[in-house]
């Protein structure tokens, strides 16, 4: 059975059909077309998707969702963005899947991917999830529109950087379980306080289905605030964390550079498992996943087995062996994004790595507003605790960190990602461990690719 027929698309969006077709996928990026997709042409601030209709046709798109004339089978609508929203709502409406929505200042992509692995152990042919970090006003409806009608378990990531955004997304997803991973000073430039960020994250509960559950970080200083919001919308609340009062917590854990072994109490059920990813933040992520699995009602042993299948995500902790002078070095790729909490967690992973030297390439944490200088300087104790030998600091925003570091750490200041790449070419030697961490706009992902020899 096809994902969407032209008639179904027209019915969902209020559009008119021009030629018949059936689509096996949905995309608004012509580079993703491999054959059989519905290509959604949207008009944005910087580009117009209609410019790429010809390219998508050449690559094998089955049909098009457009607001302009089109020479190929299509559904014509008044507005491409509104039509994608409508198609996402229709995709959600037609499925009987149990859906988990995930948000948080850090860890949401990691937890979503871990949920995907857990669910695939239970429903290997009927699990759906949002790919990449498709978590915004276009990515969420796209992920919903891609959901097969026979999906049984699904995990969706939802993000925001302004108040009100998450409320709109959660009403599209309508989750049966809503997970908040953590709250920290990400996007502080757009909020008056971290408490206001917690309130914005709590918007995820507004779209919960009747009888739904909320999963909250027990150790967060904003736990009471999140719980008060969840109690207004959720029938059940589960907390996860290290505290003795958490519903889901680690009873025992042992960590090494290759990951952690955990024995957890999941609302009275004892579960033992191995996470092949290092860092205490991954223990917390795993507890959030098991709390969500328990709320869904799936087999916890199978969900824990799924956790053991996790691999590091590109730009979010994936580790690689790379060529270096005299042998190989370890690359820890955390280049996708950065905020104070994720910086601290990544530096702790670097500190636990087996290495002759530790090199931290740290770029700016963006969208921190007036707190930027203070929060960058506050990273200094984490750099010291990680036993960093060389700190390559990118851009003027890291000057407060450079000033706060102790003299025993060699500091190399560069202006941009290209400068970081050039500096590393002179520094890296066999046995080193290198961490790349910055906000995505800094471009350290290109440095990671160059070190791996893929660009």
Short mmCIF file of C-alpha atoms in Angstrom, two decimals:
data_model
loop_
_atom_site.label_atom_id
_atom_site.label_comp_id
_atom_site.label_asym_id
_atom_site.label_seq_id
_atom_site.Cartn_x
_atom_site.Cartn_y
_atom_site.Cartn_z
CA UNK A 1 0.00 0.00 0.00
CA UNK A 2 1.35 3.42 -0.94
CA UNK A 3 2.05 6.06 1.68
CA UNK A 4 -0.19 8.63 -0.04
CA UNK A 5 -2.31 8.70 -3.18
CA UNK A 6 -3.01 11.92 -5.03
CA UNK A 7 -6.65 11.73 -3.92
CA UNK A 8 -5.66 11.33 -0.26
CA UNK A 9 -3.27 14.27 -0.47
CA UNK A 10 -5.94 16.45 -2.04
CA UNK A 11 -8.47 15.41 0.60
CA UNK A 12 -6.02 16.15 3.42
CA UNK A 13 -4.88 19.53 2.09
CA UNK A 14 -8.01 20.82 0.35
CA UNK A 15 -6.07 20.91 -2.92
CA UNK A 16 -7.02 19.85 -6.43
CA UNK A 17 -5.47 16.90 -8.27
CA UNK A 18 -3.85 17.27 -11.68
CA UNK A 19 -2.92 13.79 -12.82
CA UNK A 20 -2.92 10.65 -10.72
CA UNK A 21 0.04 9.34 -8.73
CA UNK A 22 0.97 7.40 -5.60
CA UNK A 23 3.86 8.38 -3.35
CA UNK A 24 6.03 6.13 -1.20
CA UNK A 25 7.66 8.99 0.71
CA UNK A 26 7.48 12.74 1.35
CA UNK A 27 10.22 15.39 1.22
CA UNK A 28 10.71 19.11 0.75
CA UNK A 29 14.41 18.70 -0.07
CA UNK A 30 15.07 17.71 -3.68
CA UNK A 31 18.42 16.23 -2.62
CA UNK A 32 16.51 13.52 -0.71
CA UNK A 33 14.55 12.35 -3.77
CA UNK A 34 15.61 8.86 -4.81
CA UNK A 35 12.38 7.84 -6.57
CA UNK A 36 8.71 7.59 -5.67
CA UNK A 37 8.41 10.59 -3.30
CA UNK A 38 5.91 13.39 -3.02
CA UNK A 39 7.93 16.61 -3.36
CA UNK A 40 6.47 19.49 -1.37
CA UNK A 41 7.36 22.89 -2.86
CA UNK A 42 7.28 25.57 -0.17
CA UNK A 43 8.07 29.25 -0.44
CA UNK A 44 10.45 30.39 2.29
CA UNK A 45 12.33 33.52 3.25
CA UNK A 46 15.48 32.57 1.37
CA UNK A 47 14.34 30.19 -1.38
CA UNK A 48 11.33 28.84 -3.23
CA UNK A 49 10.86 25.10 -3.48
CA UNK A 50 9.26 25.47 -6.91
CA UNK A 51 12.76 26.17 -8.25
CA UNK A 52 13.64 22.55 -7.54
CA UNK A 53 10.62 20.85 -9.13
CA UNK A 54 12.55 20.01 -12.31
CA UNK A 55 15.44 18.55 -10.32
CA UNK A 56 13.06 16.47 -8.18
CA UNK A 57 11.30 15.23 -11.33
CA UNK A 58 14.59 14.16 -12.91
CA UNK A 59 15.48 12.25 -9.74
CA UNK A 60 12.20 10.33 -9.80
CA UNK A 61 9.65 12.17 -7.67
CA UNK A 62 6.24 10.54 -8.11
CA UNK A 63 4.22 13.72 -7.69
CA UNK A 64 4.26 17.27 -6.40
CA UNK A 65 2.46 19.43 -3.87
CA UNK A 66 2.64 22.94 -5.33
CA UNK A 67 1.04 26.38 -5.25
CA UNK A 68 2.13 27.28 -8.80
CA UNK A 69 1.74 25.77 -12.26
CA UNK A 70 3.43 22.38 -12.60
CA UNK A 71 3.98 20.26 -15.71
CA UNK A 72 3.94 16.97 -13.78
CA UNK A 73 1.31 15.08 -11.76
CA UNK A 74 0.54 17.24 -8.76
CA UNK A 75 -1.86 18.52 -6.16
CA UNK A 76 -2.37 22.28 -6.33
CA UNK A 77 -2.84 24.13 -3.05
CA UNK A 78 -2.95 27.77 -1.97
CA UNK A 79 0.11 27.54 0.30
CA UNK A 80 2.76 24.80 0.45
CA UNK A 81 3.61 25.26 4.13
CA UNK A 82 -0.04 25.14 5.23
CA UNK A 83 -0.54 22.09 3.04
CA UNK A 84 2.39 20.29 4.68
CA UNK A 85 0.90 21.06 8.10
CA UNK A 86 -2.44 19.64 6.93
CA UNK A 87 -0.80 16.52 5.50
CA UNK A 88 1.02 16.00 8.80
CA UNK A 89 -2.26 16.28 10.72
CA UNK A 90 -3.86 13.75 8.36
CA UNK A 91 -0.91 11.40 8.81
CA UNK A 92 -1.35 11.60 12.57
CA UNK A 93 -5.13 11.21 12.35
CA UNK A 94 -5.15 8.01 10.33
CA UNK A 95 -2.79 5.97 12.53
CA UNK A 96 -3.51 4.05 15.70
CA UNK A 97 0.13 4.25 16.77
CA UNK A 98 1.23 4.91 20.33
CA UNK A 99 3.35 8.05 20.08
CA UNK A 100 6.11 9.43 22.31
CA UNK A 101 7.09 13.08 21.96
CA UNK A 102 10.50 14.23 23.17
CA UNK A 103 11.79 17.71 23.97
CA UNK A 104 14.50 19.26 26.14
CA UNK A 105 17.42 21.67 26.03
CA UNK A 106 19.83 18.75 25.58
CA UNK A 107 19.50 15.09 24.68
CA UNK A 108 16.27 15.15 22.70
CA UNK A 109 17.75 13.71 19.50
CA UNK A 110 19.70 11.12 21.48
CA UNK A 111 16.64 10.05 23.47
CA UNK A 112 14.49 9.96 20.34
CA UNK A 113 17.02 7.72 18.60
CA UNK A 114 17.34 5.49 21.68
CA UNK A 115 13.55 5.17 21.77
CA UNK A 116 13.64 4.19 18.12
CA UNK A 117 16.08 1.38 18.89
CA UNK A 118 14.01 0.28 21.88
CA UNK A 119 10.78 0.25 19.87
CA UNK A 120 12.36 -1.60 16.95
CA UNK A 121 13.17 -4.48 19.29
CA UNK A 122 9.42 -4.74 19.93
CA UNK A 123 7.87 -3.72 16.59
CA UNK A 124 10.67 -4.02 14.01
CA UNK A 125 8.34 -3.54 11.04
CA UNK A 126 5.96 -1.02 12.57
CA UNK A 127 8.14 1.60 14.27
CA UNK A 128 8.37 5.15 12.95
CA UNK A 129 10.54 8.05 14.07
CA UNK A 130 11.55 11.53 13.00
CA UNK A 131 14.86 11.45 11.16
CA UNK A 132 17.85 13.72 11.71
CA UNK A 133 16.78 16.68 13.85
CA UNK A 134 13.51 17.33 12.05
CA UNK A 135 11.99 18.96 15.11
CA UNK A 136 10.66 22.35 14.02
CA UNK A 137 7.60 23.84 12.31
CA UNK A 138 8.46 22.10 9.02
CA UNK A 139 10.32 19.02 10.27
CA UNK A 140 7.57 17.82 12.61
CA UNK A 141 4.71 17.86 10.05
CA UNK A 142 7.05 16.29 7.51
CA UNK A 143 7.82 13.46 9.95
CA UNK A 144 4.11 12.98 10.60
CA UNK A 145 3.36 12.95 6.87
CA UNK A 146 5.99 10.23 6.43
CA UNK A 147 4.40 7.96 9.05
CA UNK A 148 2.99 4.74 7.54
CA UNK A 149 -0.65 4.16 8.36
CA UNK A 150 0.11 0.80 10.02
CA UNK A 151 2.67 2.26 12.46
CA UNK A 152 2.30 0.92 16.00
CA UNK A 153 5.05 2.73 17.90
CA UNK A 154 6.50 6.13 17.06
CA UNK A 155 8.95 8.65 18.52
CA UNK A 156 8.99 12.31 17.53
CA UNK A 157 11.44 15.02 18.50
CA UNK A 158 10.15 18.55 19.09
CA UNK A 159 12.31 21.63 19.54
CA UNK A 160 11.84 25.33 20.11
CA UNK A 161 13.71 28.56 20.68
CA UNK A 162 10.73 30.84 21.39
CA UNK A 163 7.70 30.56 23.65
CA UNK A 164 4.63 29.16 21.92
CA UNK A 165 6.47 27.10 19.33
CA UNK A 166 6.30 23.83 21.23
CA UNK A 167 2.61 24.28 21.99
CA UNK A 168 1.88 24.34 18.26
CA UNK A 169 4.07 21.30 17.54
CA UNK A 170 2.69 19.13 20.33
CA UNK A 171 -0.86 19.75 19.12
CA UNK A 172 0.21 18.32 15.77
CA UNK A 173 1.91 15.26 17.28
CA UNK A 174 -0.67 14.63 20.05
CA UNK A 175 1.62 12.28 21.99
CA UNK A 176 0.55 9.56 24.40
CA UNK A 177 3.79 10.10 26.33
CA UNK A 178 5.70 13.39 26.55
CA UNK A 179 9.35 13.36 27.67
CA UNK A 180 11.36 16.36 28.85
CA UNK A 181 15.02 15.36 28.91
CA UNK A 182 16.55 18.38 30.69
CA UNK A 183 16.32 22.16 30.93
CA UNK A 184 19.36 24.40 30.63
CA UNK A 185 20.34 27.83 29.33
CA UNK A 186 19.95 27.06 25.63
CA UNK A 187 18.34 29.92 23.64
CA UNK A 188 18.60 32.17 26.70
CA UNK A 189 18.79 35.15 24.32
CA UNK A 190 15.07 34.68 23.66
CA UNK A 191 13.95 34.21 27.28
CA UNK A 192 14.11 36.24 30.47
CA UNK A 193 15.34 33.31 32.56
CA UNK A 194 15.96 29.59 32.69
CA UNK A 195 12.60 29.28 34.45
CA UNK A 196 10.97 30.76 31.36
CA UNK A 197 12.75 28.12 29.26
CA UNK A 198 11.31 25.43 31.56
CA UNK A 199 7.84 26.90 31.04
CA UNK A 200 8.31 26.78 27.27
CA UNK A 201 9.47 23.15 27.45
CA UNK A 202 6.40 22.38 29.54
CA UNK A 203 4.23 23.34 26.57
CA UNK A 204 4.76 19.79 25.29
CA UNK A 205 2.15 18.60 27.79
CA UNK A 206 -0.56 20.78 26.24
CA UNK A 207 -1.01 18.38 23.31
CA UNK A 208 -1.19 15.15 25.30
CA UNK A 209 -3.90 12.67 24.44
CA UNK A 210 -6.43 11.75 27.17
CA UNK A 211 -4.94 9.31 29.67
CA UNK A 212 -1.40 10.22 28.61
CA UNK A 213 1.80 10.24 30.65
CA UNK A 214 4.54 12.80 31.27
CA UNK A 215 8.17 11.82 31.85
CA UNK A 216 10.23 14.39 33.78
CA UNK A 217 13.87 14.83 34.90
CA UNK A 218 13.77 14.37 38.68
CA UNK A 219 17.22 15.88 39.24
CA UNK A 220 16.43 19.10 37.40
CA UNK A 221 16.16 22.26 39.51
CA UNK A 222 13.02 22.92 37.48
CA UNK A 223 11.37 19.58 38.28
CA UNK A 224 8.64 21.07 40.50
CA UNK A 225 7.85 23.67 37.85
CA UNK A 226 7.62 21.04 35.10
CA UNK A 227 5.56 18.74 37.29
CA UNK A 228 3.05 21.48 38.09
CA UNK A 229 2.53 22.04 34.37
CA UNK A 230 2.34 18.30 33.63
CA UNK A 231 -0.30 17.75 36.32
CA UNK A 232 -2.66 20.01 34.39
CA UNK A 233 -2.55 17.79 31.29
CA UNK A 234 -1.19 14.30 32.10
CA UNK A 235 -3.02 11.43 33.75
CA UNK A 236 0.28 9.92 34.95
CA UNK A 237 3.69 11.35 35.76
CA UNK A 238 6.94 9.38 35.85
CA UNK A 239 10.23 10.89 36.98
CA UNK A 240 13.71 9.66 36.09
CA UNK A 241 17.06 10.49 37.64
CA UNK A 242 19.60 9.62 40.30
CA UNK A 243 17.63 10.84 43.30
CA UNK A 244 16.05 8.34 45.68
CA UNK A 245 12.60 9.74 44.97
CA UNK A 246 12.71 9.16 41.21
CA UNK A 247 10.31 6.59 39.76
CA UNK A 248 13.03 5.39 37.39
CA UNK A 249 16.59 5.49 38.69
CA UNK A 250 19.93 3.77 38.45
CA UNK A 251 20.54 1.49 41.44
CA UNK A 252 24.05 0.66 40.28
CA UNK A 253 26.19 1.82 37.38
CA UNK A 254 29.76 1.26 36.27
CA UNK A 255 31.26 3.36 33.50
CA UNK A 256 34.33 3.17 31.31
CA UNK A 257 35.47 4.75 28.07
CA UNK A 258 33.30 2.32 26.10
CA UNK A 259 30.02 2.93 27.90
CA UNK A 260 28.11 2.09 31.07
CA UNK A 261 26.55 -0.97 32.67
CA UNK A 262 23.41 -0.11 34.60
CA UNK A 263 20.99 -1.80 36.97
CA UNK A 264 17.86 0.34 37.10
CA UNK A 265 14.67 0.38 39.11
CA UNK A 266 11.86 1.15 36.66
CA UNK A 267 8.81 1.82 38.81
CA UNK A 268 9.50 -1.33 40.84
CA UNK A 269 10.90 -3.44 37.99
CA UNK A 270 14.63 -4.21 38.04
CA UNK A 271 16.32 -3.99 34.63
CA UNK A 272 20.02 -4.58 33.83
CA UNK A 273 21.53 -3.33 30.58
CA UNK A 274 24.62 -1.98 28.84
CA UNK A 275 24.86 1.34 26.98
CA UNK A 276 27.77 1.32 24.49
CA UNK A 277 28.14 5.10 24.77
CA UNK A 278 30.21 6.83 27.47
CA UNK A 279 29.09 9.59 29.81
CA UNK A 280 26.77 10.02 32.77
CA UNK A 281 24.43 11.95 30.48
CA UNK A 282 23.84 8.72 28.59
CA UNK A 283 22.82 6.97 31.79
CA UNK A 284 20.24 9.73 32.29
CA UNK A 285 19.11 9.40 28.66
CA UNK A 286 18.65 5.66 29.09
CA UNK A 287 16.52 6.17 32.20
CA UNK A 288 14.30 8.57 30.28
CA UNK A 289 13.87 5.94 27.56
CA UNK A 290 12.97 3.21 30.05
CA UNK A 291 10.50 5.55 31.77
CA UNK A 292 8.84 6.22 28.42
CA UNK A 293 8.84 2.51 27.56
CA UNK A 294 7.19 1.74 30.89
CA UNK A 295 4.59 4.43 30.30
CA UNK A 296 3.84 2.97 26.86
CA UNK A 297 3.54 -0.49 28.37
CA UNK A 298 6.09 -2.33 26.25
CA UNK A 299 8.45 -5.07 27.40
CA UNK A 300 11.24 -3.44 29.41
CA UNK A 301 13.78 -6.19 28.75
CA UNK A 302 13.31 -5.73 25.01
CA UNK A 303 13.56 -1.95 25.36
CA UNK A 304 16.81 -2.35 27.32
CA UNK A 305 18.15 -4.64 24.59
CA UNK A 306 17.42 -1.86 22.12
CA UNK A 307 19.54 0.51 24.21
CA UNK A 308 22.47 -1.85 23.81
CA UNK A 309 22.23 -1.35 20.03
CA UNK A 310 22.77 2.40 20.21
CA UNK A 311 25.63 3.93 18.29
CA UNK A 312 27.06 7.42 18.58
CA UNK A 313 25.23 9.91 16.39
CA UNK A 314 27.16 11.97 13.86
CA UNK A 315 27.84 15.33 15.46
CA UNK A 316 26.40 14.13 18.78
CA UNK A 317 29.05 11.96 20.34
CA UNK A 318 30.06 9.57 17.57
CA UNK A 319 33.65 8.42 18.01
CA UNK A 320 36.08 7.65 15.22
CA UNK A 321 39.67 6.47 14.83
CA UNK A 322 41.44 8.97 12.59
CA UNK A 323 44.88 9.13 11.01
CA UNK A 324 47.49 11.05 13.00
CA UNK A 325 51.24 11.53 13.01
CA UNK A 326 52.73 8.20 13.97
CA UNK A 327 49.47 6.26 14.11
CA UNK A 328 45.87 6.92 15.09
CA UNK A 329 43.97 9.34 17.31
CA UNK A 330 40.45 9.33 18.75
CA UNK A 331 37.92 11.87 17.46
CA UNK A 332 34.85 12.63 19.57
CA UNK A 333 32.43 14.43 17.26
CA UNK A 334 30.07 16.67 19.22
CA UNK A 335 30.03 19.34 16.53
CA UNK A 336 26.27 19.59 15.97
CA UNK A 337 25.33 21.92 18.81
CA UNK A 338 26.37 23.28 22.19
CA UNK A 339 24.98 24.78 25.37
CA UNK A 340 26.38 24.86 28.92
CA UNK A 341 24.99 21.44 29.94
CA UNK A 342 26.04 19.62 26.78
CA UNK A 343 29.49 21.25 26.89
CA UNK A 344 30.02 19.95 30.43
CA UNK A 345 28.83 16.46 29.48
CA UNK A 346 31.04 16.28 26.39
CA UNK A 347 34.10 17.48 28.27
CA UNK A 348 33.47 14.77 30.87
CA UNK A 349 33.51 12.17 28.07
CA UNK A 350 36.82 13.58 26.82
CA UNK A 351 38.18 13.38 30.37
CA UNK A 352 37.29 9.69 30.53
CA UNK A 353 38.93 8.82 27.23
CA UNK A 354 42.15 6.84 27.23
CA UNK A 355 44.66 9.18 25.60
CA UNK A 356 48.22 10.43 25.78
CA UNK A 357 46.91 13.98 25.33
CA UNK A 358 43.44 15.51 25.34
CA UNK A 359 42.64 18.26 22.86
CA UNK A 360 39.39 20.21 23.19
CA UNK A 361 38.28 22.25 20.18
CA UNK A 362 35.58 24.49 21.60
CA UNK A 363 33.57 27.07 19.72
CA UNK A 364 30.86 29.51 20.77
CA UNK A 365 27.62 28.55 22.40
CA UNK A 366 25.16 30.74 20.53
CA UNK A 367 21.85 32.36 21.57
CA UNK A 368 22.87 32.93 25.20
CA UNK A 369 22.17 36.66 25.21
CA UNK A 370 23.64 38.81 27.97
CA UNK A 371 24.78 35.69 29.86
CA UNK A 372 27.13 34.61 27.08
CA UNK A 373 30.40 35.86 28.58
CA UNK A 374 29.65 34.41 32.00
CA UNK A 375 28.51 31.04 30.67
CA UNK A 376 31.57 30.67 28.44
CA UNK A 377 33.89 31.52 31.34
CA UNK A 378 32.02 29.01 33.51
CA UNK A 379 33.25 26.20 31.25
CA UNK A 380 36.80 26.58 32.60
CA UNK A 381 36.37 24.17 35.57
CA UNK A 382 34.96 21.52 33.22
CA UNK A 383 37.94 21.92 30.87
CA UNK A 384 40.30 21.51 33.83
CA UNK A 385 38.39 18.51 35.20
CA UNK A 386 38.65 16.84 31.78
CA UNK A 387 42.46 17.05 32.02
CA UNK A 388 42.64 18.94 28.74
CA UNK A 389 46.19 19.50 27.53
CA UNK A 390 45.40 21.77 24.57
CA UNK A 391 42.33 23.98 24.14
CA UNK A 392 41.69 25.23 20.61
CA UNK A 393 39.19 28.04 21.08
CA UNK A 394 37.22 29.31 18.10
CA UNK A 395 36.01 32.89 17.75
CA UNK A 396 35.84 35.97 19.94
CA UNK A 397 32.95 34.60 21.99
CA UNK A 398 35.35 32.13 23.61
CA UNK A 399 37.71 34.86 24.88
CA UNK A 400 36.13 34.76 28.38
CA UNK A 401 36.89 31.03 28.51
CA UNK A 402 40.48 31.62 27.39
CA UNK A 403 40.91 34.19 30.14
CA UNK A 404 39.48 31.83 32.78
CA UNK A 405 41.61 28.77 31.96
CA UNK A 406 44.58 27.95 34.21
CA UNK A 407 48.09 28.38 32.87
CA UNK A 408 48.77 24.64 32.64
CA UNK A 409 46.44 24.32 29.64
CA UNK A 410 47.91 25.36 26.29
CA UNK A 411 45.48 27.69 24.52
CA UNK A 412 45.34 28.11 20.75
CA UNK A 413 42.97 30.84 19.59
CA UNK A 414 41.58 30.77 16.04
CA UNK A 415 38.96 32.86 14.31
CA UNK A 416 36.83 30.20 12.64
CA UNK A 417 36.40 26.51 11.80
CA UNK A 418 38.98 26.69 9.01
CA UNK A 419 41.48 28.04 11.50
CA UNK A 420 40.69 25.18 13.86
CA UNK A 421 41.29 22.67 11.08
CA UNK A 422 44.65 24.26 10.24
CA UNK A 423 45.69 24.32 13.89
CA UNK A 424 44.79 20.67 14.38
CA UNK A 425 46.88 19.62 11.38
CA UNK A 426 49.93 20.84 13.27
CA UNK A 427 48.91 19.45 16.67
CA UNK A 428 47.35 16.00 16.40
CA UNK A 429 49.59 13.02 17.07
CA UNK A 430 49.09 9.32 17.69
CA UNK A 431 47.34 8.57 20.97
CA UNK A 432 45.54 11.92 21.21
CA UNK A 433 41.83 12.29 21.93
CA UNK A 434 40.18 15.26 20.22
CA UNK A 435 36.78 16.71 21.13
CA UNK A 436 34.95 19.00 18.68
CA UNK A 437 32.13 20.98 20.33
CA UNK A 438 30.34 24.19 19.33
CA UNK A 439 27.01 25.50 18.13
CA UNK A 440 26.21 24.09 14.69
CA UNK A 441 26.56 27.44 12.93
CA UNK A 442 30.29 27.50 13.79
CA UNK A 443 30.89 24.73 11.26
CA UNK A 444 32.97 22.27 13.25
CA UNK A 445 31.10 19.48 11.48
CA UNK A 446 33.20 20.27 8.41
CA UNK A 447 36.31 19.90 10.55
CA UNK A 448 35.09 16.50 11.71
CA UNK A 449 34.53 15.45 8.12
CA UNK A 450 38.00 16.62 7.10
CA UNK A 451 39.64 14.74 9.96
CA UNK A 452 37.75 11.62 8.94
CA UNK A 453 38.79 12.12 5.31
CA UNK A 454 35.24 12.41 3.98
CA UNK A 455 35.31 16.05 2.80
#
